[in-house]
Coordinates of C-alpha atoms in Angstrom, one line a residue:
X1 CA 7.4 8.8 -12.2
X2 CA 9.2 11.8 -13.6
X3 CA 10.0 15.0 -11.8
X4 CA 7.5 14.6 -8.9
X5 CA 7.7 17.3 -6.3
X6 CA 9.6 16.3 -3.2
X7 CA 8.1 16.1 0.3
X8 CA 8.1 19.2 2.4
X9 CA 10.3 18.7 5.4
X10 CA 9.1 20.4 8.6
X11 CA 11.5 21.6 11.3
X12 CA 10.2 22.0 14.9
X13 CA 6.7 23.3 14.0
X14 CA 4.5 21.8 16.6
X15 CA 4.3 19.9 19.9
X16 CA 3.4 16.3 20.2
X17 CA -0.1 15.2 21.1
X18 CA -0.2 13.6 24.6
X19 CA -0.8 9.9 24.5
X20 CA -3.9 10.3 26.6
X21 CA -5.3 13.3 24.6
X22 CA -8.9 13.2 23.4
X23 CA -9.6 12.5 19.7
X24 CA -8.8 15.4 17.5
X25 CA -5.5 16.2 19.3
X26 CA -4.6 18.3 22.3
X27 CA -3.3 21.9 21.9
X28 CA -2.8 22.8 25.6
X29 CA 0.8 21.6 26.0
X30 CA 3.5 19.2 25.2
X31 CA 3.3 15.4 25.5
X32 CA 4.2 14.1 28.9
X33 CA 5.2 10.6 27.8
X34 CA 8.1 11.5 25.6
X35 CA 9.7 14.0 23.2
X36 CA 8.2 14.1 19.7
X37 CA 10.3 13.7 16.6
X38 CA 9.1 17.0 15.4
X39 CA 10.9 18.7 18.2
X40 CA 13.9 16.6 17.6
X41 CA 13.9 17.7 13.9
X42 CA 15.1 21.1 15.0
X43 CA 18.3 19.6 16.6
X44 CA 19.5 18.1 13.4
X45 CA 21.4 21.2 12.3
X46 CA 22.6 22.0 8.9
X47 CA 22.8 18.3 7.9
X48 CA 19.0 18.1 7.6
X49 CA 19.1 14.8 9.5
X50 CA 16.6 13.9 12.2
X51 CA 17.7 12.1 15.4
X52 CA 16.0 8.8 16.0
X53 CA 13.9 7.8 19.0
X54 CA 13.1 4.9 21.2
X55 CA 10.5 4.3 23.8
X56 CA 7.4 2.3 24.8
X57 CA 3.7 2.8 24.2
X58 CA 3.8 6.0 26.2
X59 CA 5.7 7.8 23.5
X60 CA 8.9 8.2 21.6
X61 CA 11.8 9.4 23.7
X62 CA 15.0 11.1 22.5
X63 CA 17.9 8.8 21.6
X64 CA 21.1 9.0 23.8
X65 CA 23.7 11.6 23.1
X66 CA 26.1 10.5 20.4
X67 CA 23.6 8.1 18.8
X68 CA 23.9 7.7 15.0
X69 CA 21.5 10.1 13.3
X70 CA 19.0 8.9 10.8
X71 CA 19.9 8.9 7.2
X72 CA 18.2 11.4 4.9
X73 CA 16.0 8.5 3.8
X74 CA 14.4 8.3 7.2
X75 CA 14.3 12.0 7.8
X76 CA 11.9 12.9 5.0
X77 CA 8.6 14.2 6.3
X78 CA 5.4 15.1 4.5
X79 CA 2.8 17.3 6.2
X80 CA -0.6 15.7 6.9
X81 CA -2.6 19.0 6.9
X82 CA -2.8 21.0 3.7
X83 CA -4.8 22.1 0.7
X84 CA -4.6 18.6 -0.8
X85 CA -4.2 15.2 0.8
X86 CA -0.7 13.8 0.9
X87 CA 0.3 10.9 -1.4
X88 CA -0.8 12.6 -4.6
X89 CA 2.0 14.9 -5.8
X90 CA 4.8 13.6 -3.7
X91 CA 7.5 11.4 -5.5
X92 CA 7.1 7.7 -5.6
X93 CA 7.9 5.9 -2.3
X94 CA 9.7 2.5 -2.0
X95 CA 6.9 0.6 -0.3
X96 CA 3.1 0.9 -0.6
X97 CA -0.1 -0.7 0.8
X98 CA -3.5 -0.2 -0.7
X99 CA -6.4 -1.3 1.4
X100 CA -10.2 -1.0 1.0
X101 CA -12.7 -1.3 3.9
X102 CA -16.5 -1.9 4.0
X103 CA -18.4 -0.4 6.9
X104 CA -19.7 -3.0 9.3
X105 CA -23.3 -4.0 9.4
X106 CA -25.2 -1.3 11.3
X107 CA -22.5 1.3 11.0
X108 CA -23.5 4.6 9.3
X109 CA -22.6 8.2 9.1
X110 CA -21.9 8.7 12.8
X111 CA -19.5 5.7 12.9
X112 CA -17.9 6.7 9.7
X113 CA -17.2 10.2 11.1
X114 CA -15.6 8.8 14.2
X115 CA -13.5 6.4 12.1
X116 CA -12.2 9.2 9.8
X117 CA -11.4 11.3 12.9
X118 CA -9.4 8.4 14.4
X119 CA -7.7 7.7 11.1
X120 CA -6.8 11.4 10.5
X121 CA -5.2 11.7 13.9
X122 CA -3.2 8.5 13.5
X123 CA -2.1 9.6 10.0
X124 CA -1.0 13.0 11.4
X125 CA 1.0 11.4 14.2
X126 CA 2.7 8.7 12.1
X127 CA 3.6 11.0 9.3
X128 CA 5.3 13.3 11.8
X129 CA 7.3 10.3 13.1
X130 CA 5.4 10.0 16.3
X131 CA 4.0 6.9 17.9
X132 CA 0.4 5.8 17.2
X133 CA -2.0 7.3 19.7
X134 CA -2.9 4.1 21.4
X135 CA -1.1 0.8 21.9
X136 CA 1.7 1.5 19.4
X137 CA 3.2 -1.8 18.3
X138 CA 6.8 -0.4 18.3
X139 CA 7.4 -1.8 14.8
X140 CA 8.8 1.6 13.6
X141 CA 10.3 2.6 16.9
X142 CA 13.8 3.2 15.5
X143 CA 12.8 4.9 12.2
X144 CA 12.0 8.5 11.2
X145 CA 8.9 9.5 9.1
X146 CA 10.5 8.0 6.0
X147 CA 8.3 10.2 3.7
X148 CA 5.2 8.3 5.0
X149 CA 1.9 9.4 3.4
X150 CA -1.6 8.2 4.2
X151 CA -4.4 9.1 1.9
X152 CA -8.2 8.4 2.3
X153 CA -11.0 8.1 -0.2
X154 CA -14.7 7.2 -0.5
X155 CA -16.1 4.6 -2.8
X156 CA -19.5 4.7 -4.6
X157 CA -21.1 2.4 -2.0
X158 CA -20.1 4.6 0.9
X159 CA -22.8 7.2 0.3
X160 CA -25.7 4.8 0.4
X161 CA -24.3 3.2 3.6
X162 CA -24.2 6.6 5.3
X163 CA -27.4 8.2 3.9
X164 CA -25.4 10.7 1.9
X165 CA -26.5 9.8 -1.6
X166 CA -27.3 13.4 -2.5
X167 CA -23.7 14.2 -1.8
X168 CA -22.3 11.5 -4.1
X169 CA -20.4 13.1 -7.0
X170 CA -21.5 12.2 -10.5
X171 CA -17.8 11.6 -11.4
X172 CA -18.0 8.6 -9.0
X173 CA -20.4 6.7 -11.3
X174 CA -19.0 3.2 -12.0
X175 CA -16.4 2.9 -14.7
X176 CA -17.5 1.3 -18.0
X177 CA -16.4 -2.2 -18.9
X178 CA -13.4 -2.7 -21.1
X179 CA -12.5 -5.7 -23.2
X180 CA -9.2 -6.2 -21.4
X181 CA -11.0 -6.5 -18.0
X182 CA -10.8 -9.8 -16.2
X183 CA -12.0 -8.3 -12.9
X184 CA -12.3 -10.0 -9.6
X185 CA -15.1 -8.1 -7.9
X186 CA -14.0 -9.2 -4.5
X187 CA -10.8 -7.3 -4.9
X188 CA -12.4 -4.1 -6.3
X189 CA -14.1 -1.0 -5.0
X190 CA -15.2 -0.7 -1.4
X191 CA -16.8 1.8 0.9
X192 CA -13.4 3.3 2.0
X193 CA -10.0 3.3 0.5
X194 CA -6.6 4.0 2.1
X195 CA -3.3 4.4 0.3
X196 CA -0.1 4.1 2.4
X197 CA 3.4 4.9 1.0
X198 CA 6.8 5.2 2.7
X199 CA 10.5 4.8 1.9
X200 CA 10.9 2.1 4.6
X201 CA 9.0 -1.2 4.6
X202 CA 8.6 -1.3 8.4
X203 CA 7.3 2.3 8.5
X204 CA 4.7 1.4 5.8
X205 CA 3.7 -1.8 7.6
X206 CA 3.4 0.0 10.9
X207 CA 1.0 2.5 9.4
X208 CA -1.0 -0.3 7.8
X209 CA -1.4 -2.1 11.2
X210 CA -2.4 1.2 12.9
X211 CA -5.0 2.0 10.3
X212 CA -6.4 -1.6 10.5
X213 CA -6.5 -1.5 14.3
X214 CA -8.2 1.9 14.3
X215 CA -11.0 0.5 12.2
X216 CA -12.1 -1.5 15.1
X217 CA -15.7 -2.7 14.8
X218 CA -16.7 0.1 12.5
X219 CA -15.2 -1.4 9.3
X220 CA -13.7 -4.5 8.0
X221 CA -11.0 -5.1 5.4
X222 CA -12.4 -5.8 1.9
X223 CA -9.1 -6.3 0.1
X224 CA -5.5 -5.4 0.5
X225 CA -2.6 -5.1 -2.0
X226 CA 1.0 -4.5 -1.3
X227 CA 3.6 -2.9 -3.7
X228 CA 7.0 -1.5 -4.1
X229 CA 9.2 0.8 -6.1
X230 CA 12.9 1.3 -6.4
X231 CA 14.4 2.8 -3.2
X232 CA 15.5 6.5 -3.4
X233 CA 19.2 6.6 -3.9
X234 CA 19.5 3.2 -5.6
X235 CA 20.5 4.8 -8.9
X236 CA 23.5 6.9 -9.7
X237 CA 21.3 9.9 -10.4
X238 CA 17.5 10.6 -10.0
X239 CA 15.6 9.1 -12.9
X240 CA 12.1 8.0 -13.9
X241 CA 11.1 4.6 -12.4
X242 CA 11.1 1.3 -14.2
X243 CA 8.3 -1.2 -14.1
X244 CA 8.6 -5.0 -13.9
X245 CA 8.8 -5.2 -17.7
X246 CA 12.1 -3.2 -17.4
X247 CA 10.6 -0.1 -19.2
X248 CA 11.0 3.4 -18.0
X249 CA 7.5 4.2 -16.9
X250 CA 6.0 7.7 -16.4
X251 CA 8.0 9.9 -18.7
X252 CA 5.1 12.2 -19.8
X253 CA 3.5 12.4 -16.4
X254 CA 2.0 15.9 -15.7
X255 CA 4.2 18.0 -13.4
X256 CA 3.1 20.3 -10.6
X257 CA 4.9 23.1 -12.3
X258 CA 2.7 22.8 -15.4
X259 CA 0.3 25.7 -15.9
X260 CA -2.7 23.4 -16.2
X261 CA -1.7 20.8 -13.6
X262 CA -4.2 21.7 -11.0
X263 CA -7.0 21.9 -13.6
X264 CA -6.3 18.4 -14.8
X265 CA -5.7 16.8 -11.4
X266 CA -7.7 18.6 -8.7
X267 CA -11.3 19.6 -8.3
X268 CA -11.5 23.4 -8.3
X269 CA -12.9 25.3 -5.3
X270 CA -15.6 26.9 -7.5
X271 CA -17.2 26.5 -10.8
X272 CA -17.3 22.7 -10.6
X273 CA -20.2 20.3 -10.9
X274 CA -18.8 18.4 -8.0
X275 CA -20.2 18.9 -4.5
X276 CA -18.5 21.5 -2.4
X277 CA -16.9 19.0 -0.1
X278 CA -14.7 17.7 -3.0
X279 CA -13.0 21.1 -3.5
X280 CA -9.2 20.6 -3.9
X281 CA -9.8 16.8 -4.0
X282 CA -9.1 14.3 -6.7
X283 CA -10.4 11.0 -8.1
X284 CA -8.2 7.9 -7.8
X285 CA -8.6 5.1 -10.3
X286 CA -7.0 1.9 -8.9
X287 CA -6.3 -1.1 -11.2
X288 CA -4.4 -4.3 -10.4
X289 CA -2.8 -4.9 -13.8
X290 CA -1.1 -8.3 -14.2
X291 CA 1.9 -8.4 -16.5
X292 CA 2.3 -11.6 -18.5
X293 CA 6.0 -11.6 -17.9
X294 CA 6.8 -15.0 -19.4
X295 CA 5.3 -13.9 -22.7
X296 CA 6.9 -10.4 -22.6
X297 CA 10.4 -11.7 -21.9
X298 CA 10.3 -13.9 -24.9
X299 CA 10.2 -10.8 -27.1
X300 CA 13.5 -9.3 -28.4
X301 CA 14.4 -5.9 -27.1
X302 CA 13.5 -4.4 -30.5
X303 CA 10.1 -6.0 -30.4
X304 CA 9.5 -4.7 -26.8
X305 CA 10.5 -1.2 -27.9
X306 CA 8.1 -1.3 -30.8
X307 CA 5.3 -2.3 -28.4
X308 CA 6.1 0.7 -26.1
X309 CA 7.4 3.2 -28.7
X310 CA 10.5 4.1 -26.6
X311 CA 14.0 2.7 -26.1
X312 CA 14.3 0.3 -23.2
X313 CA 17.8 1.5 -22.2
X314 CA 16.9 5.2 -21.5
X315 CA 13.2 5.8 -22.2
X316 CA 14.0 8.0 -25.2
X317 CA 11.4 7.9 -28.1
X318 CA 12.3 5.6 -31.0
X319 CA 12.5 8.8 -33.1
X320 CA 15.7 9.8 -31.3
X321 CA 17.0 12.1 -28.6
X322 CA 16.7 11.7 -24.8
X323 CA 13.9 10.6 -22.6
X324 CA 12.3 14.1 -22.6
X325 CA 12.7 14.7 -26.4
X326 CA 9.4 15.3 -28.1
X327 CA 8.3 12.2 -30.1
X328 CA 8.1 12.7 -33.9
X329 CA 4.9 10.9 -34.7
X330 CA 5.3 11.3 -38.5
X331 CA 8.9 10.1 -38.8
X332 CA 9.4 7.1 -41.1
X333 CA 12.3 4.7 -41.7
X334 CA 13.9 4.0 -45.1
X335 CA 11.1 1.6 -46.1
X336 CA 8.5 4.3 -45.4
X337 CA 7.2 2.7 -42.2
X338 CA 6.4 4.8 -39.1
X339 CA 9.3 4.6 -36.6
X340 CA 6.8 4.7 -33.8
X341 CA 4.1 2.1 -34.8
X342 CA 0.5 3.3 -34.8
X343 CA -0.4 0.9 -32.0
X344 CA 2.6 1.7 -29.8
X345 CA 1.6 2.4 -26.2
X346 CA 3.5 5.7 -26.0
X347 CA 1.7 7.0 -29.1
X348 CA -1.8 6.0 -28.0
X349 CA -1.5 7.5 -24.5
X350 CA -0.4 11.0 -25.6
X351 CA -2.8 13.7 -24.5
X352 CA -2.7 15.2 -28.0
X353 CA -4.0 11.9 -29.4
X354 CA -6.9 11.8 -26.9
X355 CA -8.5 15.2 -26.9
X356 CA -6.2 16.4 -24.1
X357 CA -7.0 13.7 -21.7
X358 CA -4.3 13.4 -19.1
X359 CA -3.8 11.5 -15.8
X360 CA -1.2 11.6 -13.0
X361 CA 0.2 8.1 -12.7
X362 CA 1.6 7.1 -9.3
X363 CA 1.8 3.3 -9.2
X364 CA 3.5 0.6 -7.3
X365 CA 4.8 -2.7 -8.7
X366 CA 3.7 -5.9 -7.0
X367 CA 4.8 -9.6 -7.0
X368 CA 2.5 -12.1 -5.2
X369 CA 4.5 -15.2 -6.0
X370 CA 3.8 -17.9 -8.5
X371 CA 0.3 -18.9 -9.4
X372 CA -1.2 -22.4 -9.9
X373 CA 0.0 -22.4 -13.5
X374 CA 3.6 -21.8 -12.4
X375 CA 3.8 -18.3 -13.8
X376 CA 4.6 -15.0 -11.9
X377 CA 1.6 -13.2 -10.4
X378 CA 3.3 -9.8 -10.8
X379 CA 2.6 -6.5 -12.4
X380 CA 1.4 -3.0 -11.5
X381 CA -0.8 -1.5 -8.9
X382 CA -1.9 1.2 -11.2
X383 CA -3.1 4.4 -9.4
X384 CA -3.9 7.5 -11.4
X385 CA -5.3 10.8 -10.3
X386 CA -7.5 13.3 -12.2
X387 CA -10.1 16.0 -11.6
X388 CA -12.7 13.9 -13.5
X389 CA -12.2 10.3 -14.5
X390 CA -14.7 10.8 -17.4
X391 CA -12.2 13.3 -18.8
X392 CA -9.0 11.5 -17.7
X393 CA -8.8 7.7 -17.3
X394 CA -12.0 6.7 -19.2
X395 CA -11.1 8.2 -22.7
X396 CA -7.5 6.9 -22.4
X397 CA -8.5 3.4 -21.5
X398 CA -11.1 3.3 -24.3
X399 CA -8.4 4.3 -26.7
X400 CA -6.0 1.6 -25.3
X401 CA -8.8 -0.9 -25.4
X402 CA -9.2 -0.5 -29.2
X403 CA -5.7 -1.3 -30.2
X404 CA -2.8 -0.9 -27.8
X405 CA 0.0 -3.3 -28.7
X406 CA 0.7 -3.7 -24.9
X407 CA -2.7 -5.2 -24.3
X408 CA -1.5 -8.7 -25.3
X409 CA 0.9 -8.7 -22.4
X410 CA -1.2 -7.4 -19.6
X411 CA -4.5 -8.2 -17.9
X412 CA -6.7 -5.9 -15.7
X413 CA -7.7 -8.1 -12.8
X414 CA -9.1 -5.6 -10.2
X415 CA -10.5 -2.1 -10.3
X416 CA -11.7 0.6 -8.0
X417 CA -12.7 4.3 -8.2
X418 CA -12.6 6.6 -5.2
X419 CA -13.4 10.2 -4.4
X420 CA -10.5 11.6 -2.5
X421 CA -11.5 14.9 -0.7
X422 CA -9.2 17.8 -0.3
X423 CA -6.7 18.0 2.6
X424 CA -7.8 18.5 6.2
X425 CA -7.0 21.9 7.7
X426 CA -5.5 22.1 11.2
X427 CA -8.1 20.9 13.7
X428 CA -10.1 19.0 11.0
X429 CA -10.2 15.4 9.9
X430 CA -10.4 14.2 6.3
X431 CA -14.0 14.1 5.0
X432 CA -15.3 16.4 7.8
X433 CA -17.0 18.7 5.4
X434 CA -18.9 15.8 3.9
X435 CA -19.7 13.9 7.1
X436 CA -20.6 17.0 9.2
X437 CA -21.9 19.3 6.5

């Protein structure tokens, strides 16, 4: 993804929550079982590095004097509380888990509220580099926050399960069917959705296990998908990510600095048809898109570039320049043919070719081994964000469905749509305005 805003690092802002504190967090004093990483962050000095920690289930204690400090990779920290939930505008992380839950039989609004309260406190602690509140597994004991983000959303079915049908946004109506869909319903949708991302695989897994354990008897896993991206620092200079087809992927992503970014990506605080609890939230479309890599890799580089409309080496448009050069849609070659074919993926997905429709793409790649036919089960865990899927994903996908050259080499195998409310303020949990409003 191109030019995503970097996580905000905090330095010594708050005390740890005591391991035996009540749900919602304690504010009366420091933790007694160990020193929080947030305090340790202030000792890193001008290097910006955070000291690591070790300890048991009672908390994370300071490492011995002279211990090797964490690298900048582990020190990255994203705030849990804020106007928007984390995991939307931050840069791509190296590891990711997507997991959907269904509420257990008999569980309703009360149980859902208690669950979101637990999840929010766990997310706050883990994103700060602290131990989970109860029975921490110790998996991430030696690591810093590693830019961990945990994001929560509600599926269409959640509102009937909790008696909140009148609060269900119209934008959460089921997505239309597309001709390229080969959807496995067992791996789609769900009452609740959680997105986890981190720059360290163990930190991401630790968060996944904590979230699953917190669900307890209130909810059960419906499906889980695991993904990855290139690790930060793996390239000589920062650059847009590549997907498993080898293509630079995400060049024209909207940027937070764009004047219309918030309007395109986030639900406004007023003047919206969405219910008030969705203010500053967004809608996530999640698609498991399988790449038919054996077929794709039989194409020449020139053929691949014609499918995409960009050079494979550097992501520049076929009409010339660098990755960020504006594509000349009218340019022809000596024979009079368009340099960027009419069905090229990069042409079709441009906002100016779709009435201004735009989405913020924030995907992970996946590889789930070899299937029964002996071909790779690999592709993209496609996640896109928008203020309204009917003005973002849907018109784009309809256009792609009618003639995208890339459609021969991909297959949509799972799909979900989730309402992701705005961020939780200090002392709140995600979704509180819906569940207690």
